[in-house]
mmCIF file of C-alpha atoms and ligand atoms in Angstrom:
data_model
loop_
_atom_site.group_PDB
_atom_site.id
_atom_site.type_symbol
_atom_site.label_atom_id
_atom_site.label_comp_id
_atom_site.label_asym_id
_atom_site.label_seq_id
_atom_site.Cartn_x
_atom_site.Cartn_y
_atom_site.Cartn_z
ATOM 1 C CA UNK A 232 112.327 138.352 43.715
ATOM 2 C CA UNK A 233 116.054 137.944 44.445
ATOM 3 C CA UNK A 234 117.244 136.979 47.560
ATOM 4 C CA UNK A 235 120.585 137.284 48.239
ATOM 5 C CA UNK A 236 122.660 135.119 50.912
ATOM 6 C CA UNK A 237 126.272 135.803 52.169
ATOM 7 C CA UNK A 238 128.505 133.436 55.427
ATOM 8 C CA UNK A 239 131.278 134.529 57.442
ATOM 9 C CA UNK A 240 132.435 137.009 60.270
ATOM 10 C CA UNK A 241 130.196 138.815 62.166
ATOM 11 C CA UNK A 242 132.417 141.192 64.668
ATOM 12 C CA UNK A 243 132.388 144.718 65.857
ATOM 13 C CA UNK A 244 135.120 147.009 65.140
ATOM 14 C CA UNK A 245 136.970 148.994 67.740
ATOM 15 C CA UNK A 246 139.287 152.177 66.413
ATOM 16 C CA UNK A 247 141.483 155.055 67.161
ATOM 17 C CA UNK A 248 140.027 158.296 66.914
ATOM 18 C CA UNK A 249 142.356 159.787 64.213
ATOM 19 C CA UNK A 250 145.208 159.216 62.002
ATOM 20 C CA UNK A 251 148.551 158.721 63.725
ATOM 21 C CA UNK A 252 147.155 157.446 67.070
ATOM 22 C CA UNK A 253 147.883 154.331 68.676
ATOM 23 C CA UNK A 254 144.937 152.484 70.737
ATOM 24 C CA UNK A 255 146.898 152.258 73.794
ATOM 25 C CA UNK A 256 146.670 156.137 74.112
ATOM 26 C CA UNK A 257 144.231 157.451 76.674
ATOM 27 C CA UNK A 258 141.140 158.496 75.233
ATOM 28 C CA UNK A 259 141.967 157.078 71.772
ATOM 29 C CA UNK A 260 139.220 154.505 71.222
ATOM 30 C CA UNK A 261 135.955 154.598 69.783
ATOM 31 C CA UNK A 262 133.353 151.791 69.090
ATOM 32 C CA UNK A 263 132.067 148.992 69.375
ATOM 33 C CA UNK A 264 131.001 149.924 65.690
ATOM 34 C CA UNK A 265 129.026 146.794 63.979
ATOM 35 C CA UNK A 266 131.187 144.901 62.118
ATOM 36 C CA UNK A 267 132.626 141.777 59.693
ATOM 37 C CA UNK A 268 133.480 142.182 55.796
ATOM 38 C CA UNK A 269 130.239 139.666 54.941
ATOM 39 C CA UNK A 270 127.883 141.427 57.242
ATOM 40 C CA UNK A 271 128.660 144.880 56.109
ATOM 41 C CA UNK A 272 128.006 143.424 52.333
ATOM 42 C CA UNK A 273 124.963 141.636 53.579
ATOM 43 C CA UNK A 274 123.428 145.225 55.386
ATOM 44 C CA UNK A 275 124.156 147.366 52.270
ATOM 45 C CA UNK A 276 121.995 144.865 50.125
ATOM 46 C CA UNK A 277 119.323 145.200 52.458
ATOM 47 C CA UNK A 278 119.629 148.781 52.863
ATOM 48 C CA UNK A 279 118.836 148.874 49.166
ATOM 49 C CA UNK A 280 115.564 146.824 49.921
ATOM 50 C CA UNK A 281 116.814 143.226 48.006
ATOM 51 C CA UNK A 282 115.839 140.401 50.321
ATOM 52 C CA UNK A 283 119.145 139.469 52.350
ATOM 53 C CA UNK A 284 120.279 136.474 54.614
ATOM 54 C CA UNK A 285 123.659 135.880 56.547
ATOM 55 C CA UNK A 286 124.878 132.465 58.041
ATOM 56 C CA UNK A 287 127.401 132.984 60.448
ATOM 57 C CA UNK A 288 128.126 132.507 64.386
ATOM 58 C CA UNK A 289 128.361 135.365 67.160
ATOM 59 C CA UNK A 290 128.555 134.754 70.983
ATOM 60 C CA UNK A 291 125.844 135.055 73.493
ATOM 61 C CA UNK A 292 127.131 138.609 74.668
ATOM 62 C CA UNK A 293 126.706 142.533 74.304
ATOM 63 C CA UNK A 294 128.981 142.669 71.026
ATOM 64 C CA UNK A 295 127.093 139.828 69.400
ATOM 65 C CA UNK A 296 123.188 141.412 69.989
ATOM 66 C CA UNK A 297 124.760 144.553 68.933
ATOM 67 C CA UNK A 298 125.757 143.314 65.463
ATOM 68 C CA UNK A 299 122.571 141.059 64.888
ATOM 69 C CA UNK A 300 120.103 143.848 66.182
ATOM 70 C CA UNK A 301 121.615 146.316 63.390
ATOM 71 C CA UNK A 302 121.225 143.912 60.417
ATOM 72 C CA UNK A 303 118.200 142.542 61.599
ATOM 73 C CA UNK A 304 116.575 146.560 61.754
ATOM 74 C CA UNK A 305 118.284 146.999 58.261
ATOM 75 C CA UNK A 306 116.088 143.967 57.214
ATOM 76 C CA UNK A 307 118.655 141.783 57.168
ATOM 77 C CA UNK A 308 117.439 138.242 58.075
ATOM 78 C CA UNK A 309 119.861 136.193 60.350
ATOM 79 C CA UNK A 310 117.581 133.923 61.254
ATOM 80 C CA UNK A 311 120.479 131.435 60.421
ATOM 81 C CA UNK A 312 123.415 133.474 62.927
ATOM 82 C CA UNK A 313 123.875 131.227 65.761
ATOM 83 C CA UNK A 314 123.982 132.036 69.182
ATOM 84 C CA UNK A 315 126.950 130.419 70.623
ATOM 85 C CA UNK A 316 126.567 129.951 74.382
ATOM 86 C CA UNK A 317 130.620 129.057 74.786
ATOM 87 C CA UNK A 318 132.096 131.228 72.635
ATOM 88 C CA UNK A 319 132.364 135.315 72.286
ATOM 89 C CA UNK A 320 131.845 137.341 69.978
ATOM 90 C CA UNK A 321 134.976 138.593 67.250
ATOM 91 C CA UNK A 322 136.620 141.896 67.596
ATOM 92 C CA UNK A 323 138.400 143.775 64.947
ATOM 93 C CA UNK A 324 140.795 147.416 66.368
ATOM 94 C CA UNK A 325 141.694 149.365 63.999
ATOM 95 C CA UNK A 326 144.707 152.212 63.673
ATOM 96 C CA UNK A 327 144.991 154.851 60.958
ATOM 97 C CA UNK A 328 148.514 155.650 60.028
ATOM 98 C CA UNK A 329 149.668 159.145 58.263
ATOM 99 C CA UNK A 330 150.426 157.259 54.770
ATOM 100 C CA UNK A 331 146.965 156.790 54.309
ATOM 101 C CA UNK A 332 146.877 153.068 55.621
ATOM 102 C CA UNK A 333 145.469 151.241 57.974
ATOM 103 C CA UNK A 334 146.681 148.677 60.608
ATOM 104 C CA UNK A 335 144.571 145.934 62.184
ATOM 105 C CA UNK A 336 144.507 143.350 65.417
ATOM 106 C CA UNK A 337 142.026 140.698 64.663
ATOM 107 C CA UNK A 338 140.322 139.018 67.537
ATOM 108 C CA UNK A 339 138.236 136.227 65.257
ATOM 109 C CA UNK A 340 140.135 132.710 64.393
ATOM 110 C CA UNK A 341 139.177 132.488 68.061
ATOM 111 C CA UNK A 342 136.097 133.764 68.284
ATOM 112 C CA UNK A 343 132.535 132.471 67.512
ATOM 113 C CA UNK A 344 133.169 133.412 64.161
ATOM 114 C CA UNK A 345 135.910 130.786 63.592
ATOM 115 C CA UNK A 346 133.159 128.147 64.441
ATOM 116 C CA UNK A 347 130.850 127.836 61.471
ATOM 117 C CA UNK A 348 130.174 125.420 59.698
ATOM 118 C CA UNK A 349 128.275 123.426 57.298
ATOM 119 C CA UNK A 350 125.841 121.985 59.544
ATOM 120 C CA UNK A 351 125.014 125.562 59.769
ATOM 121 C CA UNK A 352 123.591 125.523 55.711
ATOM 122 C CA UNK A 353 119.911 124.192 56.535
ATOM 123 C CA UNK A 354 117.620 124.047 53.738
ATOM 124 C CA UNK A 355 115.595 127.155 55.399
ATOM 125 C CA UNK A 356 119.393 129.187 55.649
ATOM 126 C CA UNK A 357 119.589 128.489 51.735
ATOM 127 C CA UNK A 358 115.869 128.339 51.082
ATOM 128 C CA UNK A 359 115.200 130.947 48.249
ATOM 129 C CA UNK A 360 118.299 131.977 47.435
ATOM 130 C CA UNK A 361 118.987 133.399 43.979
ATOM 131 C CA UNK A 362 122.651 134.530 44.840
ATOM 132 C CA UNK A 363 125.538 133.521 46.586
ATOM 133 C CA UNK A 364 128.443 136.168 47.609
ATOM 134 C CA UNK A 365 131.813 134.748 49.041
ATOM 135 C CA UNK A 366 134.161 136.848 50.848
ATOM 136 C CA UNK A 367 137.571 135.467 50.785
ATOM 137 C CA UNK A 368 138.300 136.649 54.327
ATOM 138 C CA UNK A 369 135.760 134.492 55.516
ATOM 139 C CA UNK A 370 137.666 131.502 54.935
ATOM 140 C CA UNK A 371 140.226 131.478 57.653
ATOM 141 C CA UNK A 372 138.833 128.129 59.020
ATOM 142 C CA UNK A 373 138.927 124.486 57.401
ATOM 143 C CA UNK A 374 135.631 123.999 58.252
ATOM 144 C CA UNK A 375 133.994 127.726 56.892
ATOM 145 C CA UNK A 376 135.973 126.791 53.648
ATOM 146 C CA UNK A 377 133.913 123.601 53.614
ATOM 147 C CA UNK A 378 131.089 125.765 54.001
ATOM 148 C CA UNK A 379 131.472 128.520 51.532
ATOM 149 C CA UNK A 380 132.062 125.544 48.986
ATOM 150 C CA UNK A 381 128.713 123.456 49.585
ATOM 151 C CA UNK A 382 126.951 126.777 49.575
ATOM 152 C CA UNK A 383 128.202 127.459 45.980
ATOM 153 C CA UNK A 384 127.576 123.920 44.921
ATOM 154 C CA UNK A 385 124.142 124.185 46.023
ATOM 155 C CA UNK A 386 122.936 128.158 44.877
ATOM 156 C CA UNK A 387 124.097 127.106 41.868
ATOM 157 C CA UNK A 388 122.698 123.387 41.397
ATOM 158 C CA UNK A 389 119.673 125.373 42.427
ATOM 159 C CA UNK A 390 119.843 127.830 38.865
ATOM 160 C CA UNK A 391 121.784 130.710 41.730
ATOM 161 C CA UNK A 392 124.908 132.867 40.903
ATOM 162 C CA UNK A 393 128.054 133.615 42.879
ATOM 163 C CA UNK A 394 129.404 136.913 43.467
ATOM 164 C CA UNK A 395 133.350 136.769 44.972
ATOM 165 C CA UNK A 396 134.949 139.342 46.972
ATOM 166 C CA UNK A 397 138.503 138.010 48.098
ATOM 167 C CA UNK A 398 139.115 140.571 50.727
ATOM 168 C CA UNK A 399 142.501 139.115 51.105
ATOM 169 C CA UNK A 400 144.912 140.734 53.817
ATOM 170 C CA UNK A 401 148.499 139.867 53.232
ATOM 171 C CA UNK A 402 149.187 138.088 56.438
ATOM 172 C CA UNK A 403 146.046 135.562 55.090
ATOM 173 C CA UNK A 404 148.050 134.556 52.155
ATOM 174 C CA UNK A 405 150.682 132.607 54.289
ATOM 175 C CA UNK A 406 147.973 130.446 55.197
ATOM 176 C CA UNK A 407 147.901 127.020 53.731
ATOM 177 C CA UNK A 408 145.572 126.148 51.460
ATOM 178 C CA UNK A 409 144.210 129.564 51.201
ATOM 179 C CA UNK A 410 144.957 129.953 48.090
ATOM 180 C CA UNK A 411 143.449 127.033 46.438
ATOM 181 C CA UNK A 412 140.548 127.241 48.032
ATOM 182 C CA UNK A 413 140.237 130.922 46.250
ATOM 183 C CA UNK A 414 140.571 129.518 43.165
ATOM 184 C CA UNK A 415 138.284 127.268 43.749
ATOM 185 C CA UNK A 416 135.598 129.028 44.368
ATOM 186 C CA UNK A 417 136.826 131.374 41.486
ATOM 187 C CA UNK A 418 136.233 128.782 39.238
ATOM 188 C CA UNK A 419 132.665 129.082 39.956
ATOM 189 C CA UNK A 420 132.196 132.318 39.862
ATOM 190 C CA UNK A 421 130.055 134.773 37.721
ATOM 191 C CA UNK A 422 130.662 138.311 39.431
ATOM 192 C CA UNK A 423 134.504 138.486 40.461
ATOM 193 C CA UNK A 424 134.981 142.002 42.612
ATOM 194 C CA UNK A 425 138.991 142.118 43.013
ATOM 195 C CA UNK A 426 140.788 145.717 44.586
ATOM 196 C CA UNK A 427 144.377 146.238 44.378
ATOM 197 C CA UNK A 428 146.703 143.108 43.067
ATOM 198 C CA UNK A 429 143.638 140.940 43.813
ATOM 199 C CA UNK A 430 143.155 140.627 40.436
ATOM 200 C CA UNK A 431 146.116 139.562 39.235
ATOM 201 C CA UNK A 432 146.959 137.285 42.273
ATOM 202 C CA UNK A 433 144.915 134.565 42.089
ATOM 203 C CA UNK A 434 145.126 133.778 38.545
ATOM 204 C CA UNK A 435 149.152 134.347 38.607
ATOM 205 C CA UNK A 436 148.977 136.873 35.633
ATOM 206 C CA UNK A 437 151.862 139.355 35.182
ATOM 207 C CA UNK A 438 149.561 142.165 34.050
ATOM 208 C CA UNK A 439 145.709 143.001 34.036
ATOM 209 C CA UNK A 440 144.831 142.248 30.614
ATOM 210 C CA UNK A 441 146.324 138.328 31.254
ATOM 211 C CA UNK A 442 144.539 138.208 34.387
ATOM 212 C CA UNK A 443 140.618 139.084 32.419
ATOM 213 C CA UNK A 444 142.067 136.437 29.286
ATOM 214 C CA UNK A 445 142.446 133.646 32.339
ATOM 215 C CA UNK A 446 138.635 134.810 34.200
ATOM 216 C CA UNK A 447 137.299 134.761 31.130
ATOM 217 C CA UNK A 448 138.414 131.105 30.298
ATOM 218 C CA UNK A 449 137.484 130.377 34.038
ATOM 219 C CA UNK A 450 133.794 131.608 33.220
ATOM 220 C CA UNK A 451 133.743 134.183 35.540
ATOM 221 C CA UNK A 452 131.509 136.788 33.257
ATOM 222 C CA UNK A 453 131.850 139.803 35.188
ATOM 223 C CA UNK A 454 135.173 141.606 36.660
ATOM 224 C CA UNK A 455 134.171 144.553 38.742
ATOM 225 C CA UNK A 456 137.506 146.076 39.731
ATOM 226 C CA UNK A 457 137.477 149.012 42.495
ATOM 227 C CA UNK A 458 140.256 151.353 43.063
ATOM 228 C CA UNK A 459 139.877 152.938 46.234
ATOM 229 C CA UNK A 460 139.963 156.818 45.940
ATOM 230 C CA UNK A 461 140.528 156.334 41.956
ATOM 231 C CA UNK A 462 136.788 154.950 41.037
ATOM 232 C CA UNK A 463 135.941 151.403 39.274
ATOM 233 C CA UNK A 464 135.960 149.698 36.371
ATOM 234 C CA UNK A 465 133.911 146.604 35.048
ATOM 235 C CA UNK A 466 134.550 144.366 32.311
ATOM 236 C CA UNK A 467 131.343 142.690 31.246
ATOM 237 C CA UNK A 468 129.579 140.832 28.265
ATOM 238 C CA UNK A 469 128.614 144.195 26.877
ATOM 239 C CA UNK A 470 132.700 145.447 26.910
ATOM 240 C CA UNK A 471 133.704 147.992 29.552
ATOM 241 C CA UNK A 472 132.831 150.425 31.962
ATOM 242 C CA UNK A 473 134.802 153.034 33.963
ATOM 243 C CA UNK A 474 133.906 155.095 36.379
ATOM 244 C CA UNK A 475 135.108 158.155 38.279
ATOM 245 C CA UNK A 476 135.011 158.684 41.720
ATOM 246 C CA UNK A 477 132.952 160.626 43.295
ATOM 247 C CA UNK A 478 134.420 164.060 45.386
ATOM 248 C CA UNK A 479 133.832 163.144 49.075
ATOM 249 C CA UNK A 480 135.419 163.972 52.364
ATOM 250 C CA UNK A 481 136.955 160.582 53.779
ATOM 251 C CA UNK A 482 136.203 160.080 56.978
ATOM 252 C CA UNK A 483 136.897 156.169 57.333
ATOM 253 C CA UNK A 484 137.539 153.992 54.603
ATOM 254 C CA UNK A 485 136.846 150.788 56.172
ATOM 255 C CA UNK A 486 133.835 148.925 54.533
ATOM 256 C CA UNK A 487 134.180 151.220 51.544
ATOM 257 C CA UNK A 488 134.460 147.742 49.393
ATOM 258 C CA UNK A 489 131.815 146.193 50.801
ATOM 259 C CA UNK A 490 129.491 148.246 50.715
ATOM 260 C CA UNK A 491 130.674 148.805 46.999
ATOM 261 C CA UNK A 492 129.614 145.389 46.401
ATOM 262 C CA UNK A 493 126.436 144.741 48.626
ATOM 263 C CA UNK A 494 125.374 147.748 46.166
ATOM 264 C CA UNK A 495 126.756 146.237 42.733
ATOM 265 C CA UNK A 496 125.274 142.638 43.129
ATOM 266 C CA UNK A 497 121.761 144.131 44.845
ATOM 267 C CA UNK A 498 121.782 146.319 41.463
ATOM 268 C CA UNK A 499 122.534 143.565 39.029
ATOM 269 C CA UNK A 500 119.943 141.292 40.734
ATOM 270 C CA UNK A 501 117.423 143.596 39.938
ATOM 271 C CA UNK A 502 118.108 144.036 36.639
ATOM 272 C CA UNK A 503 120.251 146.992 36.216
ATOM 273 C CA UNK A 504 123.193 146.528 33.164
ATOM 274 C CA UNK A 505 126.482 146.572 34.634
ATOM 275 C CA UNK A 506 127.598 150.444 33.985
ATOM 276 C CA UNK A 507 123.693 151.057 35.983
ATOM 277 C CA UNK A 508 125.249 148.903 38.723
ATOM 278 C CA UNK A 509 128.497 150.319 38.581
ATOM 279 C CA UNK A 510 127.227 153.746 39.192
ATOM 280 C CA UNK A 511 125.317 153.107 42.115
ATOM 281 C CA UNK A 512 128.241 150.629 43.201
ATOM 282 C CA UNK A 513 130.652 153.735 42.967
ATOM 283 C CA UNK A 514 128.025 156.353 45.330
ATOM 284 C CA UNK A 515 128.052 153.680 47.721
ATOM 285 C CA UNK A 516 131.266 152.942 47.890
ATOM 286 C CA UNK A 517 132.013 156.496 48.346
ATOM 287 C CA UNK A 518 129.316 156.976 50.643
ATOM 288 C CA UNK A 519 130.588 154.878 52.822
ATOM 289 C CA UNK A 520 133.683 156.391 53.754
ATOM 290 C CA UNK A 521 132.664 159.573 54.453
ATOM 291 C CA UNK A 522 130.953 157.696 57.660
ATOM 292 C CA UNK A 523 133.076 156.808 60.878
ATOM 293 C CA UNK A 524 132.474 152.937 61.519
ATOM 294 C CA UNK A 525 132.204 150.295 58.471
ATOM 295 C CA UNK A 526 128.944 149.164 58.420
ATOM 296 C CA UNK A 527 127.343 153.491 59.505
ATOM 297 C CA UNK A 528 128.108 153.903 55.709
ATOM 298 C CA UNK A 529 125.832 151.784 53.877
ATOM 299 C CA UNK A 530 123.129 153.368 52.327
ATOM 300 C CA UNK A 531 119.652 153.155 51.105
ATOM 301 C CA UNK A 532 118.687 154.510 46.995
ATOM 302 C CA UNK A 533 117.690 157.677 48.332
ATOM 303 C CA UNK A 534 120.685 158.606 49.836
ATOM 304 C CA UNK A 535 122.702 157.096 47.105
ATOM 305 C CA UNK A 536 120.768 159.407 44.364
ATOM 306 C CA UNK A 537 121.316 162.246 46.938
ATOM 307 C CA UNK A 538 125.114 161.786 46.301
ATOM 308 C CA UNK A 539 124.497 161.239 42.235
ATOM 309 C CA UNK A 540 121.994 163.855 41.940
ATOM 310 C CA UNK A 541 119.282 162.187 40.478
ATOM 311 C CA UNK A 542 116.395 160.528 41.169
ATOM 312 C CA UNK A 543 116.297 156.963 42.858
ATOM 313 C CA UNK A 544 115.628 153.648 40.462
ATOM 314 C CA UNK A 545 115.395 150.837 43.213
ATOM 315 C CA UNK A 546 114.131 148.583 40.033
ATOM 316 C CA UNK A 547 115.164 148.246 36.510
HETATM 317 P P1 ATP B 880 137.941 147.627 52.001
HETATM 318 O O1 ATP B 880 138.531 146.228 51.959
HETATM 319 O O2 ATP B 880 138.631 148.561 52.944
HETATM 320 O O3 ATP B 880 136.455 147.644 52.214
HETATM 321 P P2 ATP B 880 138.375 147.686 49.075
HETATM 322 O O4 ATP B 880 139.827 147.737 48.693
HETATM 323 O O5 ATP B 880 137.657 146.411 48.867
HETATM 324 O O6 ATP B 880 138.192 148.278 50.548
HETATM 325 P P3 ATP B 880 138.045 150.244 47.813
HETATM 326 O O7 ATP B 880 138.654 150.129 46.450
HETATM 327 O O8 ATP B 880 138.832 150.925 48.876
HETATM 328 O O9 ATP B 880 137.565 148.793 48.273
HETATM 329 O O10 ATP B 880 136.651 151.016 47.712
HETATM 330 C C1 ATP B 880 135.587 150.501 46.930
HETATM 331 C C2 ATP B 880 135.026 151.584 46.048
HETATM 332 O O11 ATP B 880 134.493 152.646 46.861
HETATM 333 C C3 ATP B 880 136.012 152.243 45.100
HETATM 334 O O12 ATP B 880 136.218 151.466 43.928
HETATM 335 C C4 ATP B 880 135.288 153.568 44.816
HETATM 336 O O13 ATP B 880 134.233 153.354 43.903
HETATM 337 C C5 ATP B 880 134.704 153.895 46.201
HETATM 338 N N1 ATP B 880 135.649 154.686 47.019
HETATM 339 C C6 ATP B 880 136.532 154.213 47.941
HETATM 340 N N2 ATP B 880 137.241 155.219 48.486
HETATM 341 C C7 ATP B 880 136.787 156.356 47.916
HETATM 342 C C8 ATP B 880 137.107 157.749 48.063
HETATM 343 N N3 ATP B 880 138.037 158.175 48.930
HETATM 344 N N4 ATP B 880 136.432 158.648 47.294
HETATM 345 C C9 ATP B 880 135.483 158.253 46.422
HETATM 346 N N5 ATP B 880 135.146 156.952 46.235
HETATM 347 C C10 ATP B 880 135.775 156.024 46.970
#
């Protein structure tokens, strides 16, 4: 059985009610909404029933049980989230502006998130695990970088894959070192899952075809690419796949991508090809976003064949 294992922020989210509204308005907010890009990821695998793990740090406080209690009743096991008696738990607040964007203040360098480490990887956090998935978000922190690297040394000294979700926000990319880092775990990557200029970025390729020629020669043998409101594509051993999206109502798009992936890398674990996984991928992703809060949208098979109309396959 696979067992997939993910690191990183574990926050809750705190937003404005609708688009064009700024938090400081009476009234306005809503949340705390369970939150973090890896622990979103890590819920919608287990929400699809794949044995799931997160390492990460939250504070001894009301935002940090909140969090923890979710994944853990999703089946998530975080058995390996410390409790941090001196530090509190990370806050994201979101805004929605009319263009369709989004703007965010990030309470979480500072917060217990910022603290892990890899003291944190025991052998019982890493015990059993067939699959490592990196968010580059995550690594905001010298020592979480350390982290996310001996984690993919040792998944994949132990036969394990790594999935890689750079999640980059633009102000990250100032930061230095960053980007090296991101290529470094790149270089070990099998399932790369860029959005936007992602894809391009971190191999500096002028165009999308360049950027594949360079993965490819990195060994990475699986580009998922998602494109918001426009569907997903994946470029795999087998050629190419593209897929439409699906008509839903957005209601929230935050956690659309990781709940995207969580989906994609629970389906190819159990077996599904990659246009299989990029179908569910694709409901789930789409799912997501017609849910208010990032981590409310993850879904279970059911629900996902609900939105495709057709019967659930948990297992190929
Ligand atoms: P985030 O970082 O906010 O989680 P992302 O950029 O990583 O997002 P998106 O491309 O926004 O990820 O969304 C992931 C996938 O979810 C898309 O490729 C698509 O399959 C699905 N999706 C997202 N938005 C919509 C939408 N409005 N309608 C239908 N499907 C959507």
């Amino acid at each position: 059985m696979p067992r997939i294992l993910t690191l990183g922020e574990i926050v809750v989210e705190i937003m404005a009610r609708d688009v064009g509204q700024s938090l400081g308005a009476p009234g306005v907010l809503l949340g705390p909404y369970p939150s973090g890009a890896p622990a979103i990821f890590i819920d919608q695998v287990a929400r699809l029933g794949v044995p799931a793990a997160l390492v990460g740090c939250v504070g001894d406080d009301a935002f940090g049980r909140l969090v923890t209690a979710r994944l853990a009743a999703d089946g998530v096991d975080v058995s390996a989230v410390a409790v941090l008696p001196d530090a509190t738990t990370g806050a994201a607040f979101v805004t929605y502006r009319g263009d369709g964007g989004r703007d965010f203040v990030f309470h979480i360098a500072d917060s217990a998130s910022g603290r892990l480490g890899a003291a944190q990887l025991s052998p019982q956090a890493l015990q059993g695990c067939t699959h490592l998935h990196v968010m580059g978000s995550s690594l905001f922190a010298p020592g979480i970088v350390e982290a996310a690297l001996r984690a993919v040394a040792q998944v994949r000294a132990a036969g394990g894959t790594v999935s890689f979700d750079p999640n980059l926000r633009q102000e990250m990319l100032a930061r230095a070192g960053l980007k090296a880092a991101l290529r470094q775990v790149l270089a070990q990557t099998d399932i790369f899952l860029p959005s936007g200029d992602e894809l391009t970025l971190l191999v500096d390729a002028e165009d999308e075809a360049t950027a594949l020629q360079r993965l490819q020669a990195l060994g990475v043998r699986e580009v998922v690419i998602k494109r918001g409101a426009a569907g997903a594509s994946c470029i795999h051993a087998g050629g190419r796949s593209d897929v439409a999206p699906l008509a839903v109502e957005e209601i929230d798009p935050t956690g659309a991508g990781d709940c995207f992936g969580g989906a994609y890398v629970a389906c190819r674990l159990l077996g599904h090809p990659p246009e299989e996984a990029l179908r569910w991928a694709n409901a789930a992703g789409a799912r997501a976003v017609t849910r208010r809060g990032p981590m409310e949208g993850a879904s279970t098979f059911t629900e996902l064949a609900a939105l495709l109309g057709r019967v659930p396959a948990p297992a190929a």
